[in-house]
Coordinates of C-alpha atoms (C1' of nucleotides) in Angstrom, one line a residue:
Chain U
M1 CA -68.4 44.5 -171.1
V2 CA -66.3 46.3 -167.5
N3 CA -63.5 43.5 -166.9
S4 CA -61.5 41.6 -169.6
H5 CA -62.3 38.3 -167.9
M6 CA -66.0 37.4 -169.4
T7 CA -67.0 37.1 -165.6
F8 CA -68.7 32.8 -165.3
A9 CA -72.5 33.6 -165.0
P10 CA -73.7 32.5 -161.6
P11 CA -76.8 29.8 -161.3
D12 CA -79.0 32.9 -160.4
A13 CA -80.1 30.7 -157.6
L14 CA -76.8 31.2 -156.4
K15 CA -76.7 34.5 -156.2
P16 CA -75.6 36.8 -153.9
R17 CA -78.9 39.2 -153.5
K18 CA -77.6 43.0 -153.0
L19 CA -74.5 43.6 -154.8
P20 CA -73.9 46.8 -152.0
R21 CA -72.9 50.5 -153.2
Q22 CA -73.6 52.7 -150.1
G23 CA -71.9 52.6 -147.4
R24 CA -72.3 50.2 -143.8
S25 CA -72.8 47.1 -146.4
K26 CA -70.3 47.6 -148.1
V27 CA -68.0 46.4 -144.4
T28 CA -71.0 44.1 -143.5
T29 CA -70.8 41.8 -147.0
D30 CA -67.3 42.2 -146.8
A31 CA -67.4 40.5 -142.0
I32 CA -70.1 37.8 -143.6
F33 CA -67.3 37.0 -147.0
E34 CA -63.8 36.6 -144.0
A35 CA -66.1 34.8 -140.8
T36 CA -67.5 32.3 -144.2
I37 CA -64.0 31.2 -144.7
Q38 CA -63.1 31.9 -141.3
V39 CA -64.9 29.2 -140.1
L40 CA -64.8 26.6 -143.6
M41 CA -61.3 27.2 -141.7
A42 CA -61.4 26.3 -138.7
H43 CA -64.4 23.6 -139.0
G44 CA -64.8 22.5 -142.2
A45 CA -67.5 22.1 -144.3
R46 CA -69.6 20.2 -142.5
G47 CA -69.5 22.6 -139.2
M48 CA -69.6 25.3 -140.9
K49 CA -72.7 26.8 -139.3
T50 CA -75.4 29.5 -140.3
T51 CA -75.0 30.9 -137.0
L52 CA -71.1 30.4 -136.5
I53 CA -70.1 33.5 -139.7
A54 CA -73.3 36.0 -138.4
E55 CA -71.0 35.3 -134.7
R56 CA -68.0 35.5 -136.1
A57 CA -69.2 38.6 -138.6
G58 CA -70.6 40.2 -135.5
V59 CA -74.3 40.4 -137.2
S60 CA -77.7 39.0 -136.6
V61 CA -78.0 35.5 -138.7
G62 CA -80.7 37.3 -140.4
T63 CA -78.1 40.5 -142.1
V64 CA -76.1 36.9 -143.9
Y65 CA -80.3 36.0 -144.8
Q66 CA -79.8 39.3 -146.6
Y67 CA -77.4 39.1 -149.1
F68 CA -77.0 35.8 -149.8
P69 CA -79.4 33.5 -150.6
H70 CA -78.6 30.4 -148.8
K71 CA -75.8 28.7 -147.1
E72 CA -74.3 27.3 -150.6
A73 CA -73.7 30.7 -151.5
L74 CA -71.0 32.4 -149.0
L75 CA -69.5 29.1 -149.8
Y76 CA -70.1 29.7 -154.0
A77 CA -68.5 33.1 -153.5
V78 CA -65.7 32.2 -151.5
T79 CA -65.1 29.9 -154.0
Q80 CA -65.2 32.0 -156.6
R81 CA -63.3 35.4 -155.2
Y82 CA -60.6 31.8 -155.6
L83 CA -60.9 31.0 -158.4
E84 CA -60.8 34.0 -160.0
E85 CA -57.6 34.9 -159.0
L86 CA -55.9 31.6 -160.2
A87 CA -57.8 31.9 -163.4
Q88 CA -55.9 34.9 -163.8
A89 CA -52.1 33.9 -162.0
V90 CA -52.6 31.5 -164.7
E91 CA -53.6 33.0 -168.0
R92 CA -51.2 36.3 -166.7
C93 CA -47.9 33.0 -166.7
A94 CA -49.9 32.7 -170.3
E95 CA -49.3 35.7 -171.9
I96 CA -45.7 37.1 -170.6
H97 CA -44.1 33.3 -171.9
R98 CA -46.1 33.7 -174.9
G99 CA -43.1 32.1 -177.7
E100 CA -41.6 31.2 -175.4
P101 CA -40.4 27.1 -176.5
I102 CA -42.4 24.7 -175.6
E103 CA -40.3 23.8 -172.3
M104 CA -40.6 26.8 -170.9
V105 CA -44.2 27.7 -171.3
S106 CA -44.7 24.2 -170.2
D107 CA -42.4 25.1 -167.3
A108 CA -44.3 28.1 -166.5
L109 CA -47.6 26.9 -166.5
V110 CA -46.6 23.6 -164.1
S111 CA -45.1 26.5 -162.0
A112 CA -47.7 29.7 -162.1
Y113 CA -50.9 27.0 -160.9
V114 CA -49.1 25.0 -158.3
N115 CA -47.4 28.6 -157.5
A116 CA -51.6 29.9 -156.4
K117 CA -52.4 27.1 -154.7
S118 CA -49.6 27.4 -152.9
A119 CA -50.1 31.2 -151.9
R120 CA -53.0 31.2 -150.0
S121 CA -53.0 26.8 -149.5
D122 CA -55.2 26.2 -146.3
V123 CA -58.0 28.1 -148.4
S124 CA -56.9 25.7 -151.1
L125 CA -57.6 22.9 -148.8
A126 CA -60.8 23.9 -147.0
L127 CA -62.0 24.3 -151.1
Y128 CA -60.6 21.2 -151.7
R129 CA -62.4 19.2 -148.9
A130 CA -65.5 21.3 -149.4
S131 CA -66.2 20.4 -153.3
G132 CA -68.4 18.0 -153.3
D133 CA -70.5 19.9 -150.3
M134 CA -71.5 22.6 -152.6
D135 CA -73.3 23.4 -156.5
T136 CA -68.9 24.1 -157.3
D137 CA -69.8 22.5 -160.2
S138 CA -70.7 25.2 -162.6
L139 CA -67.3 27.3 -161.5
V140 CA -64.7 24.4 -162.1
S141 CA -66.0 23.6 -165.4
S142 CA -66.1 27.0 -166.5
V143 CA -62.5 27.9 -164.4
F144 CA -61.4 24.5 -166.1
A145 CA -62.8 25.7 -169.1
R146 CA -61.4 28.5 -169.2
L147 CA -58.1 27.3 -168.4
L148 CA -57.6 24.5 -171.0
A149 CA -57.9 27.6 -173.7
A150 CA -55.2 29.8 -171.5
T151 CA -52.7 26.6 -172.4
I152 CA -53.9 25.1 -175.6
E153 CA -53.0 29.2 -176.4
L154 CA -49.4 28.5 -175.4
F155 CA -49.0 26.0 -176.3
S156 CA -49.7 26.3 -179.7
S157 CA -48.3 29.7 -179.5
A158 CA -44.8 27.9 -178.7
P159 CA -42.8 28.4 -181.8
D160 CA -40.9 24.8 -181.5
A161 CA -44.1 22.2 -181.2
D162 CA -46.1 21.9 -183.4
F163 CA -49.0 18.8 -182.3
D164 CA -51.3 16.4 -184.0
N165 CA -53.7 16.9 -181.2
I166 CA -53.4 20.0 -179.5
E167 CA -56.7 19.8 -177.2
E168 CA -56.2 16.4 -176.0
V169 CA -53.2 17.1 -175.8
A170 CA -53.5 20.3 -172.7
F171 CA -56.0 18.2 -171.3
T172 CA -53.6 16.0 -171.0
V173 CA -51.2 17.6 -169.8
F174 CA -53.3 20.3 -167.6
S175 CA -55.9 17.3 -166.2
A176 CA -52.9 16.0 -164.8
V177 CA -50.9 19.1 -162.8
A178 CA -54.8 20.2 -161.8
G179 CA -56.1 17.0 -161.1
G180 CA -52.1 16.1 -159.4
T181 CA -52.0 18.9 -157.5
R182 CA -55.7 18.5 -155.9
V183 CA -53.6 15.1 -155.5
V184 CA -51.0 16.6 -153.4
F185 CA -52.9 19.2 -151.6
E186 CA -55.0 16.0 -149.6
N187 CA -51.9 14.6 -148.1
N188 CA -51.2 17.5 -146.3
P189 CA -48.0 18.4 -148.0
T190 CA -45.2 20.9 -146.4
P191 CA -44.2 23.9 -148.9
Q192 CA -41.0 21.9 -149.5
M193 CA -43.6 19.0 -150.7
L194 CA -45.2 21.4 -152.6
Q195 CA -41.7 22.8 -154.5
Q196 CA -40.8 19.1 -155.0
F197 CA -44.4 18.1 -156.4
R198 CA -43.5 21.6 -159.1
L199 CA -40.5 20.4 -159.8
R200 CA -40.8 16.7 -160.4
M201 CA -44.0 18.2 -162.9
C202 CA -42.3 20.3 -164.2
S203 CA -39.8 17.8 -165.2
M204 CA -43.4 15.5 -166.3
C205 CA -44.8 17.9 -168.2
R206 CA -42.2 18.5 -170.7
A207 CA -41.6 14.4 -171.2
Y208 CA -44.3 14.4 -172.5
L209 CA -44.4 17.6 -174.5
R210 CA -40.8 16.7 -176.2
Q211 CA -41.8 13.4 -176.8
T212 CA -45.7 14.6 -178.3
I213 CA -44.4 17.0 -180.4
R214 CA -44.1 16.8 -184.1
P215 CA -40.7 17.6 -184.9
E216 CA -40.7 21.4 -186.8
L217 CA -39.3 20.6 -190.6
G218 CA -35.7 22.1 -189.6
T219 CA -34.6 26.3 -188.2
V220 CA -36.7 28.6 -190.4
G221 CA -33.4 29.1 -192.5
A222 CA -32.8 25.2 -193.7
Chain I
M1 CA -55.1 -13.1 -139.9
V2 CA -58.3 -13.4 -142.5
N3 CA -57.7 -11.3 -145.2
S4 CA -54.5 -11.9 -147.2
H5 CA -55.1 -7.7 -147.0
M6 CA -55.0 -6.1 -143.6
T7 CA -58.6 -3.3 -143.7
F8 CA -58.1 -0.7 -143.2
A9 CA -59.2 0.1 -139.2
P10 CA -62.3 3.1 -139.5
P11 CA -62.7 5.4 -137.3
D12 CA -65.2 3.5 -134.1
A13 CA -67.4 6.5 -135.0
L14 CA -68.0 5.7 -138.3
K15 CA -67.7 2.0 -138.0
P16 CA -71.0 -0.3 -138.9
R17 CA -73.4 -1.2 -135.5
K18 CA -73.5 -4.8 -136.1
L19 CA -71.7 -7.1 -138.3
P20 CA -75.3 -9.7 -139.0
R21 CA -74.3 -13.2 -139.2
Q22 CA -77.8 -14.3 -139.5
G23 CA -80.6 -14.4 -141.6
R24 CA -82.6 -11.3 -142.6
S25 CA -80.9 -9.5 -141.4
K26 CA -77.6 -9.5 -143.8
V27 CA -80.4 -9.5 -146.0
T28 CA -81.2 -6.0 -144.7
T29 CA -77.8 -4.9 -144.9
D30 CA -77.2 -5.8 -147.9
A31 CA -80.6 -3.3 -148.4
I32 CA -79.8 -0.6 -147.4
F33 CA -76.3 -0.4 -148.5
E34 CA -77.5 -0.5 -152.0
A35 CA -79.8 1.1 -150.6
T36 CA -77.5 3.9 -150.7
I37 CA -75.8 3.4 -153.8
Q38 CA -78.6 4.0 -155.3
V39 CA -80.1 6.8 -153.7
L40 CA -76.6 8.7 -153.4
M41 CA -77.1 9.3 -157.4
A42 CA -80.0 9.9 -158.2
H43 CA -80.0 12.7 -155.4
G44 CA -76.4 13.1 -154.9
A45 CA -74.3 14.5 -151.3
R46 CA -76.8 16.6 -150.4
G47 CA -80.0 15.0 -151.9
M48 CA -79.1 12.0 -149.7
K49 CA -81.1 11.7 -147.1
T50 CA -81.5 8.8 -144.5
T51 CA -86.0 8.4 -144.6
L52 CA -84.6 8.3 -148.7
I53 CA -82.6 5.2 -147.8
A54 CA -84.9 3.7 -145.3
E55 CA -87.7 3.9 -147.9
R56 CA -85.2 2.0 -150.5
A57 CA -84.6 -0.3 -148.7
G58 CA -87.4 -1.2 -148.2
V59 CA -87.4 -0.7 -143.2
S60 CA -87.9 1.9 -141.1
V61 CA -85.3 4.0 -140.8
G62 CA -84.8 3.3 -136.9
T63 CA -83.5 -0.3 -138.5
V64 CA -81.1 1.8 -140.6
Y65 CA -79.3 3.6 -137.5
Q66 CA -79.7 0.3 -135.8
Y67 CA -77.0 -0.9 -138.0
F68 CA -75.3 2.3 -138.5
P69 CA -74.6 5.1 -136.5
H70 CA -75.2 8.0 -138.3
K71 CA -75.3 9.1 -142.1
E72 CA -71.9 9.6 -142.2
A73 CA -71.0 5.8 -141.2
L74 CA -73.3 4.4 -144.6
L75 CA -71.3 6.5 -147.4
Y76 CA -67.9 5.5 -145.4
A77 CA -69.6 2.1 -145.8
V78 CA -69.9 2.1 -149.2
T79 CA -66.5 4.2 -150.3
Q80 CA -65.2 1.8 -148.0
R81 CA -65.6 -0.9 -150.8
Y82 CA -65.1 0.3 -153.7
L83 CA -62.3 1.6 -152.8
E84 CA -61.6 -1.6 -151.8
E85 CA -62.0 -3.3 -155.0
L86 CA -60.3 0.0 -157.1
A87 CA -56.8 -1.5 -154.7
Q88 CA -57.4 -4.3 -155.6
A89 CA -57.5 -4.4 -159.1
V90 CA -54.0 -2.2 -159.3
E91 CA -52.6 -4.8 -156.7
R92 CA -53.5 -8.1 -158.9
C93 CA -51.9 -5.8 -161.9
A94 CA -48.9 -4.9 -159.4
E95 CA -48.1 -9.0 -159.0
I96 CA -48.5 -10.0 -162.9
H97 CA -46.2 -7.1 -163.9
R98 CA -44.0 -7.6 -161.4
G99 CA -40.3 -7.5 -162.9
E100 CA -41.7 -6.8 -166.3
P101 CA -39.4 -3.7 -167.6
I102 CA -40.0 -0.2 -166.5
E103 CA -42.8 1.2 -169.5
M104 CA -44.5 -2.2 -169.3
V105 CA -45.0 -2.0 -166.0
S106 CA -46.0 1.5 -166.1
D107 CA -48.6 1.2 -168.8
A108 CA -50.2 -1.1 -166.2
L109 CA -50.6 0.5 -164.2
V110 CA -52.1 3.3 -165.9
S111 CA -54.7 1.4 -167.6
A112 CA -55.8 -0.9 -164.2
Y113 CA -56.6 2.4 -161.6
V114 CA -58.3 4.0 -165.3
N115 CA -60.2 1.1 -166.4
A116 CA -60.7 0.6 -162.8
K117 CA -62.2 4.1 -162.5
S118 CA -64.2 3.5 -165.3
A119 CA -65.9 0.3 -164.8
R120 CA -67.8 1.8 -162.8
S121 CA -68.3 5.9 -163.9
D122 CA -71.4 6.3 -162.2
V123 CA -70.2 5.4 -159.1
S124 CA -66.9 6.9 -158.9
L125 CA -68.4 10.6 -160.3
A126 CA -70.6 9.7 -157.5
L127 CA -68.2 9.4 -155.0
Y128 CA -66.1 12.1 -156.4
R129 CA -68.8 13.8 -155.8
A130 CA -69.3 13.1 -152.9
S131 CA -65.7 13.4 -150.9
G132 CA -66.1 17.0 -149.8
D133 CA -68.9 15.8 -146.9
M134 CA -67.9 13.5 -145.1
D135 CA -64.9 11.9 -143.0
T136 CA -63.4 9.8 -146.3
D137 CA -59.9 11.5 -145.4
S138 CA -58.9 8.4 -143.8
L139 CA -59.7 6.2 -146.4
V140 CA -58.4 8.6 -149.1
S141 CA -55.8 8.6 -148.0
S142 CA -55.1 5.1 -147.0
V143 CA -56.1 3.7 -150.0
F144 CA -53.9 6.8 -151.9
A145 CA -51.0 4.9 -149.1
R146 CA -51.4 1.1 -150.2
L147 CA -51.6 2.1 -153.8
L148 CA -48.3 4.7 -154.0
A149 CA -46.3 1.9 -151.8
A150 CA -47.6 -1.3 -154.5
T151 CA -46.4 1.5 -157.3
I152 CA -42.6 1.8 -155.9
E153 CA -42.8 -1.9 -154.9
L154 CA -43.5 -2.5 -159.0
F155 CA -41.2 -0.2 -160.0
S156 CA -38.2 -0.8 -158.1
S157 CA -39.2 -4.5 -159.9
A158 CA -38.2 -3.0 -162.9
P159 CA -34.8 -4.7 -164.6
D160 CA -34.3 -1.6 -167.0
A161 CA -34.5 1.2 -164.1
D162 CA -33.3 2.2 -161.5
F163 CA -34.0 6.2 -160.3
D164 CA -32.4 8.1 -157.9
N165 CA -35.6 8.7 -155.5
I166 CA -37.9 5.7 -155.9
E167 CA -40.8 7.4 -153.7
E168 CA -41.2 10.7 -155.0
V169 CA -41.1 9.2 -158.6
A170 CA -43.7 7.0 -157.6
F171 CA -45.6 10.2 -156.0
T172 CA -45.2 12.2 -158.2
V173 CA -47.3 9.8 -161.1
F174 CA -49.3 8.1 -159.1
S175 CA -50.4 11.9 -158.6
A176 CA -51.1 12.7 -162.1
V177 CA -52.2 9.6 -162.6
A178 CA -54.9 10.1 -159.7
G179 CA -56.1 13.7 -159.6
G180 CA -55.8 13.7 -163.0
T181 CA -58.5 11.1 -163.4
R182 CA -61.3 12.8 -161.1
V183 CA -60.7 15.9 -163.1
V184 CA -61.6 13.7 -166.3
F185 CA -64.1 12.3 -164.1
E186 CA -65.6 16.4 -163.4
N187 CA -65.5 16.3 -166.8
N188 CA -68.6 14.2 -167.2
P189 CA -66.1 11.9 -169.7
T190 CA -67.4 9.7 -172.7
P191 CA -66.3 6.0 -173.0
Q192 CA -64.3 7.5 -175.6
M193 CA -63.2 9.9 -173.5
L194 CA -62.0 8.0 -171.0
Q195 CA -60.4 5.3 -172.9
Q196 CA -58.0 9.3 -175.0
F197 CA -57.4 10.0 -171.6
R198 CA -56.2 6.1 -170.5
L199 CA -53.4 6.3 -173.9
R200 CA -52.2 9.4 -173.3
M201 CA -51.8 9.5 -169.1
C202 CA -49.8 5.8 -170.3
S203 CA -47.7 8.5 -172.8
M204 CA -46.3 11.0 -170.5
C205 CA -46.0 8.4 -167.6
R206 CA -44.0 6.2 -169.9
A207 CA -42.3 9.4 -171.3
Y208 CA -41.7 10.6 -167.7
L209 CA -40.1 7.5 -166.9
R210 CA -38.0 7.1 -169.8
Q211 CA -36.4 10.3 -168.9
T212 CA -36.5 10.4 -165.2
I213 CA -34.3 6.8 -165.3
R214 CA -30.0 6.6 -164.6
P215 CA -30.0 4.3 -167.8
E216 CA -28.4 0.9 -166.5
L217 CA -24.5 0.6 -167.0
G218 CA -25.1 -1.5 -170.0
T219 CA -26.7 -5.2 -170.0
V220 CA -25.9 -8.2 -168.1
G221 CA -24.1 -9.9 -170.3
A222 CA -22.3 -7.6 -171.5
Chain L
dA1 C1' -82.2 51.5 -146.3
dC2 C1' -80.8 48.4 -142.6
dC3 C1' -80.9 45.5 -138.3
dT4 C1' -82.4 41.8 -135.1
dG5 C1' -83.7 37.0 -133.5
dA6 C1' -87.6 35.1 -132.1
dA7 C1' -91.0 31.6 -134.4
dC8 C1' -91.5 28.4 -138.3
dA9 C1' -89.5 24.0 -141.0
dC10 C1' -86.7 20.5 -142.6
dC11 C1' -84.4 16.4 -141.3
dG12 C1' -81.2 13.3 -139.0
dT13 C1' -81.4 10.7 -134.9
dT14 C1' -83.4 8.4 -130.5
dC15 C1' -86.3 5.2 -127.8
dA16 C1' -90.6 2.8 -126.2
dA17 C1' -93.4 -0.1 -127.9
dG18 C1' -94.1 -3.6 -131.3
dT19 C1' -93.4 -8.7 -133.2
Chain R
dA1 C1' -83.8 -10.9 -132.3
dC2 C1' -85.1 -6.9 -134.7
dC3 C1' -88.3 -4.0 -136.5
dT4 C1' -91.2 0.6 -136.4
dG5 C1' -92.3 5.7 -136.2
dA6 C1' -93.2 9.1 -133.2
dA7 C1' -91.3 12.3 -130.9
dC8 C1' -87.2 15.4 -129.9
dA9 C1' -82.9 17.7 -130.6
dC10 C1' -80.7 20.7 -133.9
dC11 C1' -79.5 23.9 -137.8
dG12 C1' -80.8 26.3 -142.1
dT13 C1' -84.0 30.4 -143.3
dT14 C1' -87.9 33.8 -143.0
dC15 C1' -90.2 37.8 -141.5
dA16 C1' -92.1 40.9 -138.4
dA17 C1' -91.0 44.6 -135.5
dG18 C1' -87.1 47.4 -134.6
dT19 C1' -83.1 51.5 -135.6

DNA sequence: ACCTGAACACCGTTCAAGT
DNA sequence: ACCTGAACACCGTTCAAGT
């Protein structure tokens, strides 16, 4: 295994056609990739024509189809890279805060998620908008599962928390965070709104967790 | 004004072409409408071809275009009716529970929302999936605004709660509920999962609200 | 090995003709 | 007044030909 993270396997139909290792073709795929994001953000999922992408990338349509089997695969690739970054940001956060008290851990998780989305908020919005358009389902669910697992692991590492049903609790918290963030993005938020939302969400998750933990039987020394 | 609720004004481009009052054409629009839902659920947004809809409705493509200017308008109409029902369910709940203590009001709101979605969960899922595909943005935001307003009104009617910033609190709660519900639907939930989620969400919102209210200065009698 | 772009196919939309 | 469906237009995709 080369990577520390198993990358989710794309359905065959959505895989890029060539993974170019040599010379100019690497430049070409990068250009196509970048052009896809640009066109997506400028024209939306519906206005994302292959000819526009080719034009913006400075190649012909035919070239696009040498590297990607169809339009969906372009969106898929962009989404994949984007979600991978998101997942890694959250997982990094989980590693760092492992073993801290539950309320700190909760804040860290919420902040990591909201901040990762906010950092590339234009792309976030464009992808949220496009998400119905394609078979991103598998991608989204696998990242969801991965981040849910990280959340469970993180919560159970907290020394001051013990849950009756940690899977469900983590699911509820993470759904509220991920879904709430999506809703916020759909309302064209200013950076301030995002920050306010992040703080409120921290507070909400903390309140829920505080109330939900089965209090430990005193400290270790007792 | 005929209706008690102002129906959100659709952008001209998305309005149906005829609002048929006479005879068979009413039957026809209903058939087209129903066919749209069926095809949407069976084939997804991407597989929703106008010919399929016409076939399923038992008319020709031309007829479809006499009543709807284009495909998007079909989805728009279906979404509109669906969201109108959702909005009314939540607003009805708000009326009923007006003036109750904040925690009851919170539970009622969460339950009304999740239950309304669950009641037509197949349609909910199909529309969530389709939502990127079209200009539903205006529709969704106007319903969001409407339900946010209902939430604010409801929360401020609670006798035992007084918020520093009720708009923000209501926004946070409602985002978590609406967004979390969406996430749950994207994970192909069983009815049990939906119920569990509803309960957890109730508990989460309650915990947040309880912590967030500025406690009143004792009871009235004191 | 990589690129081109005219040609093809599919499907949304129209409109002249029917009842 | 309402419906039909062949024709048109637009765009995703291919493939024979170029370097």
